[in-house]
Amino acid sequence: MNTAIQNKLSELLALNPELTQVSSLGSGHINTTWLLTNAGQQFVVQKLNTHVFENPAQLVNNAQLIEQHLSAKQQANTYPLDIVKHISTHQGEHLIIINNAYYRVLNFISQSASEDIVKEPKHAEQAAFAFGTFTRALLDFDASSLYPVIADFHNLAMRFEQLNTAIATATNERLQQCKTVIDYCIAQQHLVKELAEVTADLPTRVCHYDTKINNMLYCSNTYKAKAVIDLDTCMAGFLLYDFGDMVRTFCCAEAEDSTNLGKVVIRKEVFTALVKGYLAPLKSAISNKEQASLLLGAKVMPLMLSVRFLTDYLNNDVYFKTTHAEHNLERAQNQLALYKNILSNQSWMHKALMQ
Ligand code: ADP
Ligand code: GN1
Ligand code: MG
């Protein structure tokens, strides 16, 4: 963050700019996040990616509706986690526009930590418990009051359409490089029909829609669940997507962009712990059918991410942040390896989910 922005933010937050210090936070692919410290006070500052989030005001509005709902439950002692809230400027604004860029400030949850890879099954249990608790607390929230911040975000048919458009405009060089991955992905389109059949009579819930492991904060000493964060994509949808994104990001010991594909496999003990943690708050609220549908999410999410990373590679990397030329292709290959591994483990995963 440059000094001029830092000073302007300090001024808007009624802080002495000379005491402000800023450092980068997290490893998200879309927004840019900083920790802002000032005389013992700590804030999270995020610059919103308006290429991805075209309507930042609606995004902040959604998050605030959820904050208010969770805060009421917290006060009634029915929501046991911390809540990330938007902090207003001294003029009462929750969205800050500086040089045509959009920023927002959140309360920093102290004595917390996130992890990019689950180290132990009990961490997966805690994280899944937090996401399940978050969903449970929002069961009586009107999902239709949430603006769809990214239309068709988890619409697999639309993700295939975007892939086809990218194939039509990609360079020959990238097309050749991706041929095997493209062919494999395209051959999985039968999942679109399966999804339509399975979800036909499932209830719509408030979904977090980015239940990546690093969107959960643990207590730094005990590894107990502390807070669900990154509420930008909360929208109406089916629980199977949230479950699937947890499986995708909790269960493999390799990072999402690892090229060590032989190690991109599901860890049974982590999956089992995830199921235990997620169902603890939710089991009594969902039907057997909805519970069984979750496994489809575990197949759909790695495939959908593979399609999305591949599409972005063919589009010359306009969506996800990348650190090197083939980053998106490597991510697409990694997610496809995970998808294939899940296909070959479906039987025990179903048993573990339904036991
Ligand atoms: P991104 O959109 O980049 O994924 P996140 O909101 O997930 O942004 O934040 C990135 C990282 O910053 C998180 O993984 C977490 O480690 C840390 N973080 C974010 N918000 C908070 C918060 N309110 N309190 C403490 N740490 C936070
Ligand atoms: C992005 O911002 P981040 O890193 O939490 C993406 C998710 C993907 C994820 C893959 C708005 O999430 O959908 O699953 O990368 N967010 C958006 O790591 O597209
Ligand atoms: Mg995040």
Coordinates of N, CA, C and O and ligand atoms in Angstrom, one line a residue, residues 25-33 44 46 53 84-85 104 106-110 112-116 210 212 214-217 229-232 321, ligand 1:
L25 N -1.4 -9.3 4.4 CA -2.1 -10.3 5.1 C -2.7 -11.3 4.1 O -3.3 -11.0 3.2
G26 N -2.4 -12.6 4.4 CA -3.2 -13.7 3.7 C -2.7 -14.0 2.3 O -1.7 -13.3 1.8
S27 N -3.4 -14.9 1.7 CA -2.9 -15.4 0.4 C -4.1 -15.5 -0.6 O -4.1 -16.4 -1.4
G28 N -5.1 -14.6 -0.5 CA -6.2 -14.7 -1.4 C -5.9 -14.4 -2.8 O -4.9 -13.7 -3.1
H29 N -6.7 -15.0 -3.7 CA -6.5 -14.8 -5.1 C -7.2 -13.6 -5.8 O -7.0 -13.4 -7.0
I30 N -8.0 -12.9 -5.0 CA -8.9 -11.9 -5.6 C -8.6 -10.5 -5.1 O -8.2 -9.6 -5.8
N31 N -9.0 -10.3 -3.8 CA -8.8 -9.0 -3.2 C -7.3 -8.9 -2.7 O -6.6 -9.8 -2.7
T32 N -7.0 -7.7 -2.2 CA -5.7 -7.5 -1.5 C -5.9 -7.1 -0.1 O -6.8 -6.2 0.2
T33 N -5.2 -7.7 0.8 CA -5.6 -7.6 2.2 C -4.3 -7.1 3.0 O -3.2 -7.6 2.8
V44 N -8.2 -4.8 9.7 CA -7.9 -5.4 8.4 C -8.4 -4.4 7.4 O -9.5 -3.9 7.5
Q46 N -9.0 -4.0 3.2 CA -9.0 -4.8 1.9 C -9.4 -3.9 0.8 O -10.3 -3.0 0.9
F53 N -15.8 -8.2 -8.4 CA -17.0 -7.8 -7.6 C -17.4 -6.4 -8.2 O -16.9 -5.4 -7.8
V84 N -16.7 -11.0 12.1 CA -16.0 -10.0 11.4 C -17.0 -8.9 11.0 O -18.0 -9.2 10.4
K85 N -16.7 -7.6 11.4 CA -17.6 -6.6 11.1 C -16.9 -5.4 10.4 O -15.7 -5.2 10.6
R104 N -12.4 -1.4 2.2 CA -13.2 -1.5 3.4 C -12.3 -1.9 4.5 O -11.3 -2.5 4.3
L106 N -12.1 -3.8 8.3 CA -12.8 -4.8 9.2 C -12.1 -4.9 10.6 O -10.9 -4.5 10.7
N107 N -12.9 -5.3 11.6 CA -12.2 -5.5 12.9 C -11.2 -6.7 12.8 O -11.5 -7.7 12.1
F108 N -10.0 -6.5 13.3 CA -9.0 -7.6 13.3 C -9.4 -8.6 14.5 O -9.5 -8.1 15.6
I109 N -9.5 -9.8 14.2 CA -9.7 -10.8 15.2 C -8.4 -11.2 15.8 O -7.6 -11.9 15.2
S110 N -8.2 -10.8 17.1 CA -6.8 -11.0 17.6 C -6.7 -12.4 18.2 O -7.7 -13.1 18.3
S112 N -5.7 -15.0 16.8 CA -6.2 -15.9 15.8 C -5.2 -16.3 14.8 O -4.2 -15.6 14.6
A113 N -5.5 -17.4 14.1 CA -4.5 -17.8 13.0 C -5.3 -18.6 12.0 O -6.4 -19.2 12.3
S114 N -4.9 -18.5 10.7 CA -5.5 -19.3 9.7 C -4.4 -20.2 9.1 O -3.2 -20.0 9.3
E115 N -4.8 -21.3 8.5 CA -3.8 -22.1 7.8 C -4.2 -22.5 6.4 O -5.4 -22.5 6.1
D116 N -3.2 -22.6 5.6 CA -3.5 -22.9 4.1 C -3.6 -24.4 3.9 O -4.3 -24.8 2.9
D210 N -17.2 -19.9 -0.2 CA -15.8 -19.8 -0.3 C -15.2 -20.4 1.0 O -14.4 -19.8 1.7
K212 N -13.0 -22.2 1.9 CA -11.6 -22.5 1.8 C -11.0 -22.6 3.3 O -11.5 -21.8 4.1
N214 N -8.5 -21.4 4.6 CA -7.9 -20.1 5.1 C -9.0 -19.1 5.3 O -8.7 -17.9 5.7
N215 N -10.2 -19.4 5.1 CA -11.3 -18.5 5.5 C -11.9 -18.8 6.8 O -13.1 -18.5 7.1
M216 N -11.2 -19.5 7.7 CA -11.6 -19.9 9.0 C -10.4 -19.5 9.9 O -9.3 -19.8 9.6
L217 N -10.8 -18.8 11.0 CA -9.7 -18.4 12.0 C -9.8 -19.3 13.2 O -10.9 -19.6 13.7
I229 N -14.6 -16.1 8.2 CA -14.3 -14.8 7.6 C -14.5 -14.9 6.1 O -15.0 -15.9 5.6
D230 N -14.2 -13.8 5.4 CA -14.4 -13.7 4.0 C -15.8 -14.0 3.5 O -16.1 -14.9 2.8
L231 N -16.7 -13.1 3.9 CA -18.1 -13.3 3.6 C -18.6 -12.7 2.3 O -19.8 -12.6 2.0
D232 N -17.6 -12.4 1.5 CA -18.0 -11.6 0.2 C -18.9 -12.4 -0.7 O -19.6 -11.8 -1.5
K321 N -5.2 -14.1 -9.2 CA -3.8 -13.6 -9.1 C -2.8 -14.8 -9.4 O -3.1 -15.9 -9.0
Ligands
ADP1 P1 -9.0 -12.8 0.6 O1 -10.3 -12.3 -0.1 O2 -7.8 -12.3 0.1 O3 -9.0 -14.3 0.7 P2 -9.6 -12.8 3.5 O4 -10.7 -12.0 4.0 O5 -9.8 -14.2 3.4 O6 -9.1 -12.2 2.1 O7 -8.3 -12.4 4.3 C1 -7.0 -13.0 4.0 C2 -6.4 -13.5 5.3 O8 -6.2 -12.4 6.2 C3 -7.1 -14.6 6.0 O9 -6.9 -15.9 5.5 C4 -6.7 -14.4 7.5 O10 -5.4 -15.0 7.7 C5 -6.4 -12.9 7.6 N1 -7.6 -12.2 8.1 C6 -8.6 -11.7 7.3 N2 -9.6 -11.1 8.0 C7 -9.2 -11.2 9.3 C8 -9.7 -10.7 10.5 N3 -10.8 -10.0 10.6 N4 -9.0 -10.9 11.7 C9 -7.8 -11.6 11.6 N5 -7.3 -12.1 10.5 C10 -7.9 -11.8 9.3

